[in-house]
mmCIF file of N, CA and C in Angstrom:
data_model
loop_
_atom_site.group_PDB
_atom_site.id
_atom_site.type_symbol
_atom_site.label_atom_id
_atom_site.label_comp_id
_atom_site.label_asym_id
_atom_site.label_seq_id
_atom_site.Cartn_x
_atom_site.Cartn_y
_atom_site.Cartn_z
ATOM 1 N N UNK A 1 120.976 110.268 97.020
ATOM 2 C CA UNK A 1 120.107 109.181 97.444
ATOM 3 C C UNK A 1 120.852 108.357 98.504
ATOM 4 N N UNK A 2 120.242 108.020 99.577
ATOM 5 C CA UNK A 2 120.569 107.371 100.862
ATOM 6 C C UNK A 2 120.665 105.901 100.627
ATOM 7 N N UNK A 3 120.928 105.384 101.559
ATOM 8 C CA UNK A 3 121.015 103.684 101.575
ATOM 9 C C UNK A 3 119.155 103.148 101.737
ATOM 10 N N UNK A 4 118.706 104.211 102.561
ATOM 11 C CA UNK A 4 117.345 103.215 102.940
ATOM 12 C C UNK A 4 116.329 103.599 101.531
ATOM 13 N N UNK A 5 116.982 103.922 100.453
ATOM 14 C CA UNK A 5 115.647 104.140 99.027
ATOM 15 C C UNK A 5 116.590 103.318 98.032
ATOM 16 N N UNK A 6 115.738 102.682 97.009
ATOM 17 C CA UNK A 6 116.579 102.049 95.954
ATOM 18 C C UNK A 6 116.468 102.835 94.462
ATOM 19 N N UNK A 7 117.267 103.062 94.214
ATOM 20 C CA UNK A 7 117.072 103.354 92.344
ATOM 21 C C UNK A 7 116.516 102.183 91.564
ATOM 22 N N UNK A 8 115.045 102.889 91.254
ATOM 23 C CA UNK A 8 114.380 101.600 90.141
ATOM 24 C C UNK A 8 114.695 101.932 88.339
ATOM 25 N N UNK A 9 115.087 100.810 88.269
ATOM 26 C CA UNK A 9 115.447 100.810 86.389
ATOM 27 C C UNK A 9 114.767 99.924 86.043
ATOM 28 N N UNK A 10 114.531 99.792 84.682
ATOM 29 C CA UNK A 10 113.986 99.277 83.906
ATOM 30 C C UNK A 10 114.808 97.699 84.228
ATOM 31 N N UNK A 11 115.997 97.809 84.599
ATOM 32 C CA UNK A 11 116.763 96.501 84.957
ATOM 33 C C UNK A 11 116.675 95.873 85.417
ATOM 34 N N UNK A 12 115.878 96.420 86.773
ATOM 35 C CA UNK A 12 115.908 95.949 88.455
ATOM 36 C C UNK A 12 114.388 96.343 88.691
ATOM 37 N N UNK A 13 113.510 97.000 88.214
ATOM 38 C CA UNK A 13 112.172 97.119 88.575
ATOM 39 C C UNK A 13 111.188 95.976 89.006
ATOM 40 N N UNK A 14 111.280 95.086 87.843
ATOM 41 C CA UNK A 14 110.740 93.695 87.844
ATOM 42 C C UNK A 14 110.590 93.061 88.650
ATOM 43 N N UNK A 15 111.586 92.707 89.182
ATOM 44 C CA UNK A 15 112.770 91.676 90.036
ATOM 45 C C UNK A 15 112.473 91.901 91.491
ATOM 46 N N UNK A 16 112.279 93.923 91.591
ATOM 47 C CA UNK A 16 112.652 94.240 93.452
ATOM 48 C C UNK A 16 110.986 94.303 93.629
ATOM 49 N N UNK A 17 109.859 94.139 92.416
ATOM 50 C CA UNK A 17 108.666 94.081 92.568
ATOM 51 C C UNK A 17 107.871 92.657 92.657
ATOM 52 N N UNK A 18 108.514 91.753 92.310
ATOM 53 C CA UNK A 18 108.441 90.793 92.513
ATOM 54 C C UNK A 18 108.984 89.854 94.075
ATOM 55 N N UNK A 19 110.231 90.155 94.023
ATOM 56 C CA UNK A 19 110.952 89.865 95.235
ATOM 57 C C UNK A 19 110.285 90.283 96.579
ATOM 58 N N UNK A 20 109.590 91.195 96.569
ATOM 59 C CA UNK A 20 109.309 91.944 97.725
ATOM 60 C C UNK A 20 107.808 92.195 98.005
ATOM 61 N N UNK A 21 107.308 92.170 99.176
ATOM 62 C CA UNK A 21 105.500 92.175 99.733
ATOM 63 C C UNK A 21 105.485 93.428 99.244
ATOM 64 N N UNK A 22 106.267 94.672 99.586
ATOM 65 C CA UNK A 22 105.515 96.060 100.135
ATOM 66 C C UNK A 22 106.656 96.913 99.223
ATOM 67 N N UNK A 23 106.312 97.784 98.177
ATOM 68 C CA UNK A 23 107.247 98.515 97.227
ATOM 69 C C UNK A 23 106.727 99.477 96.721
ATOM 70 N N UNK A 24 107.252 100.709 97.753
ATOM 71 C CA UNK A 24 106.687 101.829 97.369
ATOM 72 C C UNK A 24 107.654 102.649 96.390
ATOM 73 N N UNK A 25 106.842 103.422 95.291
ATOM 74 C CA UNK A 25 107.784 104.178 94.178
ATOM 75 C C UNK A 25 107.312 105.600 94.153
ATOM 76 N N UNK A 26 108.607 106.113 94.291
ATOM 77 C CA UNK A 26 108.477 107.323 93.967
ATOM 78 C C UNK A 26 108.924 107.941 92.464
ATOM 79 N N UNK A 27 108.101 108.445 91.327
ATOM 80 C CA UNK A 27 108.194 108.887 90.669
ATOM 81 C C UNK A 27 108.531 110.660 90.642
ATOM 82 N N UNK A 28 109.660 110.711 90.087
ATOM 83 C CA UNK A 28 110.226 112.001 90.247
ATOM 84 C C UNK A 28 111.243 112.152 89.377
ATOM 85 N N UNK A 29 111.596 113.881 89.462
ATOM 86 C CA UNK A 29 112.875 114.191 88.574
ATOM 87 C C UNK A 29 113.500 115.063 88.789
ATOM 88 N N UNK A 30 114.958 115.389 88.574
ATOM 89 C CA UNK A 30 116.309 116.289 89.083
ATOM 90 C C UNK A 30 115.716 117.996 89.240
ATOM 91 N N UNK A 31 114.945 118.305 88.238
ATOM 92 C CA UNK A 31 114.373 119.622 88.020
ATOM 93 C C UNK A 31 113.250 119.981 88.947
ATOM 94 N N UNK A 32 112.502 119.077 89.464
ATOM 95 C CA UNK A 32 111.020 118.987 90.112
ATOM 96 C C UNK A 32 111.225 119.674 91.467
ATOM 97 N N UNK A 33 110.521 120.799 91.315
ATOM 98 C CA UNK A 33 110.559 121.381 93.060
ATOM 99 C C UNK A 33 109.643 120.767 93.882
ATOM 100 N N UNK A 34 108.279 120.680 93.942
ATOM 101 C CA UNK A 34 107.805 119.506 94.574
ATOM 102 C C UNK A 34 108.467 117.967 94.929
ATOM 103 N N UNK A 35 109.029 117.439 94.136
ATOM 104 C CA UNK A 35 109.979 116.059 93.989
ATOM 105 C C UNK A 35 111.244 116.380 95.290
ATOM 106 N N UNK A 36 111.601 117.679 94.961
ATOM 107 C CA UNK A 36 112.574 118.060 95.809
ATOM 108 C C UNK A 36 112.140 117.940 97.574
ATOM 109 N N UNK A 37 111.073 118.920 97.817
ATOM 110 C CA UNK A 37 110.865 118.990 98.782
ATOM 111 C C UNK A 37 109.865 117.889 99.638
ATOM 112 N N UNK A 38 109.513 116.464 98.632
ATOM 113 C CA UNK A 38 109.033 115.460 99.118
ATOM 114 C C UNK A 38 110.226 114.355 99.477
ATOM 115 N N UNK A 39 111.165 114.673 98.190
ATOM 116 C CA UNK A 39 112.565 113.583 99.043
ATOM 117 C C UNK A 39 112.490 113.213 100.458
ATOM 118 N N UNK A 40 112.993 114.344 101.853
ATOM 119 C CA UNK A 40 113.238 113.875 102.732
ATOM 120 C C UNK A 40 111.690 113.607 103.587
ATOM 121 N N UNK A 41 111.076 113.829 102.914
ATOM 122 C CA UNK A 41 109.408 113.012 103.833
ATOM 123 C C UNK A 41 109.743 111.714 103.560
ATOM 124 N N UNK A 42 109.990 111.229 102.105
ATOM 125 C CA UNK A 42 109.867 109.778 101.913
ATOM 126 C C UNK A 42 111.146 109.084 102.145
ATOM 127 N N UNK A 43 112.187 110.168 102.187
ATOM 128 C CA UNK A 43 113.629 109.514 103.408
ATOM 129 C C UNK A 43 113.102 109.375 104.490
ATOM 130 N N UNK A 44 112.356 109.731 105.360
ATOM 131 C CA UNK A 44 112.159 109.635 106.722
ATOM 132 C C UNK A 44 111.269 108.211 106.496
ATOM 133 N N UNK A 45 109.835 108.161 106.009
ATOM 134 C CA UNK A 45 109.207 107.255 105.838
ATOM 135 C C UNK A 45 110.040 106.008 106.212
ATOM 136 N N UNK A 46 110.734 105.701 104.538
ATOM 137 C CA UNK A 46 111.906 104.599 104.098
ATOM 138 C C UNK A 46 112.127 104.421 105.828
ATOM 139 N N UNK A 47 113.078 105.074 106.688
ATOM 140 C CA UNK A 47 113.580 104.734 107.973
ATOM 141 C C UNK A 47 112.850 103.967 108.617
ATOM 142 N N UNK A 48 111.641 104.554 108.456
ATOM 143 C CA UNK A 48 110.451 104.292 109.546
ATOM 144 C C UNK A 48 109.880 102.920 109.575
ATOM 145 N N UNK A 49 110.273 102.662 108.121
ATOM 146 C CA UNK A 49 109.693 101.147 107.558
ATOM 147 C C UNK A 49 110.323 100.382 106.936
ATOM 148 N N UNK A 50 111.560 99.671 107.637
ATOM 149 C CA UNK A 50 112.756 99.344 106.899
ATOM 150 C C UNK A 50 112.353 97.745 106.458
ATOM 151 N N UNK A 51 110.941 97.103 106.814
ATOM 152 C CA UNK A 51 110.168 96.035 106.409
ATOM 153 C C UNK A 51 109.791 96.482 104.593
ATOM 154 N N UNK A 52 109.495 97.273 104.249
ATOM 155 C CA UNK A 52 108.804 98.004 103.108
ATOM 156 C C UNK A 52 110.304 98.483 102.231
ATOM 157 N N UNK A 53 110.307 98.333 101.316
ATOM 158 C CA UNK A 53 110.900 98.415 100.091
ATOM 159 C C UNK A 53 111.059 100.086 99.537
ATOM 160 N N UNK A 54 111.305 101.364 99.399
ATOM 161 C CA UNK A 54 111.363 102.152 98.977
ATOM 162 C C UNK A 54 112.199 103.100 97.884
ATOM 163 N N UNK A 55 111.768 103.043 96.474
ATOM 164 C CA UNK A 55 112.306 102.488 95.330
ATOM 165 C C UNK A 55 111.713 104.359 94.759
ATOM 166 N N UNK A 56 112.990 104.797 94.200
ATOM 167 C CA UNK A 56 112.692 106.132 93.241
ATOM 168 C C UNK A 56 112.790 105.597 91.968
ATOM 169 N N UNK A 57 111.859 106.375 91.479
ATOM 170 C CA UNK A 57 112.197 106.110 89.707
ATOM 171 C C UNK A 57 112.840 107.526 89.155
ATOM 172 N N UNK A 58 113.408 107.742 88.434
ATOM 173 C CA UNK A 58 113.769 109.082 88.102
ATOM 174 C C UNK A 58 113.227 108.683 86.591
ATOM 175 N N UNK A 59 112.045 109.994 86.079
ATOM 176 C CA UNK A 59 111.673 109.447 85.421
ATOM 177 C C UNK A 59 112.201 110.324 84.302
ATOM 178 N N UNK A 60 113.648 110.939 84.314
ATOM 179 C CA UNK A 60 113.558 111.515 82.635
ATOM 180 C C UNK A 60 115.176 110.503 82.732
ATOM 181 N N UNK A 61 115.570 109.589 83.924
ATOM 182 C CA UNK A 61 116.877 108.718 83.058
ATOM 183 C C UNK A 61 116.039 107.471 82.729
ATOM 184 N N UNK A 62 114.763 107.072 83.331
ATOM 185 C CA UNK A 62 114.022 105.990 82.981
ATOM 186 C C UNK A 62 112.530 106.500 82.228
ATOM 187 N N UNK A 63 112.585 106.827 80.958
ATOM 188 C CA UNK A 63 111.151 107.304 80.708
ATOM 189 C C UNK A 63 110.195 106.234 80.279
ATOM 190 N N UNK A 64 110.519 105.033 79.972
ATOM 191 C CA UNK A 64 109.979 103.748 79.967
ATOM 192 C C UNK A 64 109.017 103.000 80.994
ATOM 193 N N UNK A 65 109.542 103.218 82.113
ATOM 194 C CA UNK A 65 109.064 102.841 83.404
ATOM 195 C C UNK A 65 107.655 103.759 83.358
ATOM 196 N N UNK A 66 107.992 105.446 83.596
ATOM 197 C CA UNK A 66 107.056 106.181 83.505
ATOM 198 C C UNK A 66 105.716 106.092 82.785
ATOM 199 N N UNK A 67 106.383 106.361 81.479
ATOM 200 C CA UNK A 67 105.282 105.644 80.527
ATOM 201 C C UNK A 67 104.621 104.381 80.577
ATOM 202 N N UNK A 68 105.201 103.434 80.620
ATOM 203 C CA UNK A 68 104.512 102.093 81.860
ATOM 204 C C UNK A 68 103.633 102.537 82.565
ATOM 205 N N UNK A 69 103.785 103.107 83.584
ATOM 206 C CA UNK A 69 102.873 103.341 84.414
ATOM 207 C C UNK A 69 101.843 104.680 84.155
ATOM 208 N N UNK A 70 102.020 105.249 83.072
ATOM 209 C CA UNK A 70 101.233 106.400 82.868
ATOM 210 C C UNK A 70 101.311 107.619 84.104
ATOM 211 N N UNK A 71 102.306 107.797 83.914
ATOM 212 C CA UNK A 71 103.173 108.637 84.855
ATOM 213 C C UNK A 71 103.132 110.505 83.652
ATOM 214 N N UNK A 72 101.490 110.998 84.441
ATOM 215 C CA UNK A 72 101.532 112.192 83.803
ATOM 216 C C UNK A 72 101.947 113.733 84.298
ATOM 217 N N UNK A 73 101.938 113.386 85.643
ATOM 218 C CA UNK A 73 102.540 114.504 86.565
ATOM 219 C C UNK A 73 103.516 114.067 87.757
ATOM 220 N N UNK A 74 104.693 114.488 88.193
ATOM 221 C CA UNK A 74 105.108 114.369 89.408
ATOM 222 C C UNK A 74 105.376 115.149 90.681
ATOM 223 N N UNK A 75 105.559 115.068 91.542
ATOM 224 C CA UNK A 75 105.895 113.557 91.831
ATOM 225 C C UNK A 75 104.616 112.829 91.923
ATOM 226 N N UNK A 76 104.990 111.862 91.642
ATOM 227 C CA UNK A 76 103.578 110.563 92.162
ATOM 228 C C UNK A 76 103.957 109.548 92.738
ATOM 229 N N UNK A 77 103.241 109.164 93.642
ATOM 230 C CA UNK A 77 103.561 107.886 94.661
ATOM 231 C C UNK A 77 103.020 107.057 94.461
ATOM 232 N N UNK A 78 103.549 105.524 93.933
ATOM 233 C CA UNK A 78 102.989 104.407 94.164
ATOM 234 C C UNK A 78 102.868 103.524 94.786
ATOM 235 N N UNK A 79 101.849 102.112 95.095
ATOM 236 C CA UNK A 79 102.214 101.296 96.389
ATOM 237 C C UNK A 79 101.815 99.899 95.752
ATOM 238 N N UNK A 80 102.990 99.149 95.401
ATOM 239 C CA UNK A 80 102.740 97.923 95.116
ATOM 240 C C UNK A 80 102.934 96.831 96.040
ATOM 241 N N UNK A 81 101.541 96.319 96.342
ATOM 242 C CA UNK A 81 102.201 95.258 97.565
ATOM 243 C C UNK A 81 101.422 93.918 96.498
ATOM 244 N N UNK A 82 102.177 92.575 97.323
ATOM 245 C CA UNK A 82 101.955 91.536 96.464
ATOM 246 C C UNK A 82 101.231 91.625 95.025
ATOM 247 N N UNK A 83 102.721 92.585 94.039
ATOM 248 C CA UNK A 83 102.949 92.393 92.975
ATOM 249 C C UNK A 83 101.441 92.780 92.266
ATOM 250 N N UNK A 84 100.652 93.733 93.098
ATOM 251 C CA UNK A 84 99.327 94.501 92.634
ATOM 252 C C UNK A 84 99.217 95.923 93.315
ATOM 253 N N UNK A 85 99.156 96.855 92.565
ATOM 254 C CA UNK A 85 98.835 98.297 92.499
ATOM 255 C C UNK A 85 98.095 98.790 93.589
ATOM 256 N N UNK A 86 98.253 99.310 94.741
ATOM 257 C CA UNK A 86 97.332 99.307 95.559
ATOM 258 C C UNK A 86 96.990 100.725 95.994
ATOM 259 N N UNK A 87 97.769 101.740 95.422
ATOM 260 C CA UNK A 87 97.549 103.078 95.279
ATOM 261 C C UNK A 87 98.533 103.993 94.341
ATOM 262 N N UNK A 88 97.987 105.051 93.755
ATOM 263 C CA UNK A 88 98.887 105.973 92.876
ATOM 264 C C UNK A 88 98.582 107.322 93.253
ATOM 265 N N UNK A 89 99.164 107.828 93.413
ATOM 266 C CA UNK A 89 98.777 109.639 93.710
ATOM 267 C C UNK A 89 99.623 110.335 92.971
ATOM 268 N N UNK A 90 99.440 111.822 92.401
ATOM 269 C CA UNK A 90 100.461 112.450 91.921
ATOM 270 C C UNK A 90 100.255 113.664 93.111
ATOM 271 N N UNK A 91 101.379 114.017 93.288
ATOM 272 C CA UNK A 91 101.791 115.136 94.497
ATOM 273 C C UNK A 91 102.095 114.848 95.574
ATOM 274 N N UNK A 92 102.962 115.686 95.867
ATOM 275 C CA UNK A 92 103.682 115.695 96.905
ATOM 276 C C UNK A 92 103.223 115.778 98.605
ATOM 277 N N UNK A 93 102.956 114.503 99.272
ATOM 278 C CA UNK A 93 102.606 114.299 100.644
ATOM 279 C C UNK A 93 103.119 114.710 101.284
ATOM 280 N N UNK A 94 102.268 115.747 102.627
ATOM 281 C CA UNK A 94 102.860 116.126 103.572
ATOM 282 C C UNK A 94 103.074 114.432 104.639
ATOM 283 N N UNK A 95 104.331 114.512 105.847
ATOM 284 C CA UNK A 95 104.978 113.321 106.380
ATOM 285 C C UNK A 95 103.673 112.361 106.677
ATOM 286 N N UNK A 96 102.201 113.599 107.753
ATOM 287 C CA UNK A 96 101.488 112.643 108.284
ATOM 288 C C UNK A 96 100.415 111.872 107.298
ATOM 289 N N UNK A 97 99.981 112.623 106.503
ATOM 290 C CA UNK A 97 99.571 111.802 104.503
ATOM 291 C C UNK A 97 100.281 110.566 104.658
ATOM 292 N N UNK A 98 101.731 110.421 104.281
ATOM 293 C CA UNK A 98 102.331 109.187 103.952
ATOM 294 C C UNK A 98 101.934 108.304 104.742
ATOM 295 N N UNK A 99 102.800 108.723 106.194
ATOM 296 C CA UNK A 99 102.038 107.688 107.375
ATOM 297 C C UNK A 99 100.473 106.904 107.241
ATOM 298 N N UNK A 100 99.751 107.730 106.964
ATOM 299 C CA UNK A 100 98.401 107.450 106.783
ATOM 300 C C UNK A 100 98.242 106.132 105.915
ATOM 301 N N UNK A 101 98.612 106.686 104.414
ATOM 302 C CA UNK A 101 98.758 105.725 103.000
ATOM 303 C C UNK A 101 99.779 104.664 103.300
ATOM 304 N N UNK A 102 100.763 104.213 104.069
ATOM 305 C CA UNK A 102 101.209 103.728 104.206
ATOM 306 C C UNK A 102 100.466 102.514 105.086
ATOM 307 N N UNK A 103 100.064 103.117 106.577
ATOM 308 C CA UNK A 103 99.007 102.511 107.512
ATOM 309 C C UNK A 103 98.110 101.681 106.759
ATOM 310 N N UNK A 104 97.464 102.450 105.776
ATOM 311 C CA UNK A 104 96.155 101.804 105.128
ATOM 312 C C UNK A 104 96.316 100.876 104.488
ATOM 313 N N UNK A 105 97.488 100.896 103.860
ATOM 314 C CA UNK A 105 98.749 99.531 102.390
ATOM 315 C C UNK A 105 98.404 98.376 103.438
ATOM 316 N N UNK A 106 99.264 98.999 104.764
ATOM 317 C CA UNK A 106 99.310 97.826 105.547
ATOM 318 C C UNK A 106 98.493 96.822 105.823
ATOM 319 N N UNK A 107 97.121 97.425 106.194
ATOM 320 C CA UNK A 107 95.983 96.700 106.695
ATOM 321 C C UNK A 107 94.729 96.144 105.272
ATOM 322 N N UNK A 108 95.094 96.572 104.594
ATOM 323 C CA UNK A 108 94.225 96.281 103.152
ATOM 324 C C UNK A 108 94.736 94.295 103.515
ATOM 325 N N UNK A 109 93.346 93.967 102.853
ATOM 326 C CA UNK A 109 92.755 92.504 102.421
ATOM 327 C C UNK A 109 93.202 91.717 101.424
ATOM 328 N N UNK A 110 94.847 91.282 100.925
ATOM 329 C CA UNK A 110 94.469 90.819 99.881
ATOM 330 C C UNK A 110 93.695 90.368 99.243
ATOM 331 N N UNK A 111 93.600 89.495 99.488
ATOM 332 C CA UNK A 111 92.692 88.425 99.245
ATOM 333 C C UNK A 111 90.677 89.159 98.696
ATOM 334 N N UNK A 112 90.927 90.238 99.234
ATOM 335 C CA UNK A 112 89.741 91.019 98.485
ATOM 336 C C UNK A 112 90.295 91.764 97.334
ATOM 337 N N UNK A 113 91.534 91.975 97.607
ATOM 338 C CA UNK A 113 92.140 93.353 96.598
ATOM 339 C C UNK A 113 91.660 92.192 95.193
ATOM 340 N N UNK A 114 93.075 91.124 95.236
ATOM 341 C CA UNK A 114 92.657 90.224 94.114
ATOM 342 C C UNK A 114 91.741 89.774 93.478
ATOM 343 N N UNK A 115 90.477 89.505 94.685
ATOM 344 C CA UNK A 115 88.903 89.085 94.036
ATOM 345 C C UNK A 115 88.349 90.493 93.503
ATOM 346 N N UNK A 116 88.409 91.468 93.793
ATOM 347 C CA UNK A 116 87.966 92.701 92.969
ATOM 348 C C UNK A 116 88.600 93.273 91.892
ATOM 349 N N UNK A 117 90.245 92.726 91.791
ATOM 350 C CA UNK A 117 91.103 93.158 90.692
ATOM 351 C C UNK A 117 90.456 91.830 89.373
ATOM 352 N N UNK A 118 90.492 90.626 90.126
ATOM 353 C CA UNK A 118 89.747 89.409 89.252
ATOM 354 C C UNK A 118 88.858 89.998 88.558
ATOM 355 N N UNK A 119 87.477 90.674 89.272
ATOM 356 C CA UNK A 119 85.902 90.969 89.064
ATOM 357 C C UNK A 119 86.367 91.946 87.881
ATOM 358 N N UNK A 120 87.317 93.086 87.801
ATOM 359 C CA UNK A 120 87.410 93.950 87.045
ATOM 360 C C UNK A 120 87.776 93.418 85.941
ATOM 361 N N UNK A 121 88.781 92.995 86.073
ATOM 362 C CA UNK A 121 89.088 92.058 84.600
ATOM 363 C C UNK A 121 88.091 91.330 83.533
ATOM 364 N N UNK A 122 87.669 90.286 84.634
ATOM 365 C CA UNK A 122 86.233 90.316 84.066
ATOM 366 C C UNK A 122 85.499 90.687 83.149
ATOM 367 N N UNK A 123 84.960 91.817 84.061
ATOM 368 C CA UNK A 123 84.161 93.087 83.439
ATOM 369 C C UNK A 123 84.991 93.245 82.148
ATOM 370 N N UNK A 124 86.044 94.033 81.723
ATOM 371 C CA UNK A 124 86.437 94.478 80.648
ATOM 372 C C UNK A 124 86.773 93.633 79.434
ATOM 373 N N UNK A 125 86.917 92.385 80.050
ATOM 374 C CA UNK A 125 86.824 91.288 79.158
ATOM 375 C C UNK A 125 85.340 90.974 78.379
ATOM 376 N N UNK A 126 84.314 90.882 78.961
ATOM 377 C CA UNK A 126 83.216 90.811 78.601
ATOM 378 C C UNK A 126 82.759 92.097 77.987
ATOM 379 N N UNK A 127 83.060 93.072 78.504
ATOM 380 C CA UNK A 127 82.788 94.211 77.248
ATOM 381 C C UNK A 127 83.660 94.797 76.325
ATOM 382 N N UNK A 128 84.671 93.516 75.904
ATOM 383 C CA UNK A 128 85.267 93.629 74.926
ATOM 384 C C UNK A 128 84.944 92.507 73.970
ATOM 385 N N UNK A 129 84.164 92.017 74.306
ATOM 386 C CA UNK A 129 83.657 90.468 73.748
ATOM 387 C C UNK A 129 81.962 91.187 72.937
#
């Protein structure tokens, strides 16, 4: 692992998700041939976007995290920007994919993400009532 990706733990997950606008995770593991051959896409990415946060989880030394997130296949990519979920995929992106999902993180609305993450809540609240 390079300087421009961070190792996320259960220690430091919190903290670099909080601390930070734009925190993308890669869920993966030592055995994973897909995981393998997505590494240097999302090394290159990381370079590309040294504004953006880029955080591996390895998920059989952290299986907590995983399970957290309902982490059923890998690799899977996540995109947390202001400390809300803004995409999950499982599999491995070819470079111009990322670019894309990345582009799109960028330009998304908070301010709608939240009023529709609000509305959902909502909802499940009331049909749990």
């Amino acid at each position: 692992m390079t300087s421009t990706t961070v190792e996320l733990t259960k220690e430091n997950f919190d903290q670099t998700v909080t601390d930070n606008e734009f925190v993308l995770i890669d869920f993966w593991a030592e055995w994973c041939g897909p995981c393998k051959s997505f590494a240097p896409v999302y090394e290159k990415a990381a370079e590309g976007n040294p504004d953006m946060v880029f955080g591996k989880v390895d998920t059989e030394a952290q299986p907590e995290l995983a399970q957290a997130f309902g982490i059923q296949s890998i690799p899977t990519l996540m995109i947390v920007r202001d400390q809300v979920a803004v995409f999950a995929q499982p599999g491995a992106l070819p470079e111009a994919a990322l670019e894309d999902v990345i582009g799109q993180a960028r330009q998304l609305d908070m301010d709608e993400v939240r009023k529709s993450v609000a509305e959902e809540q909502a909802k499940t609240q009331a049909q749990e009532q």
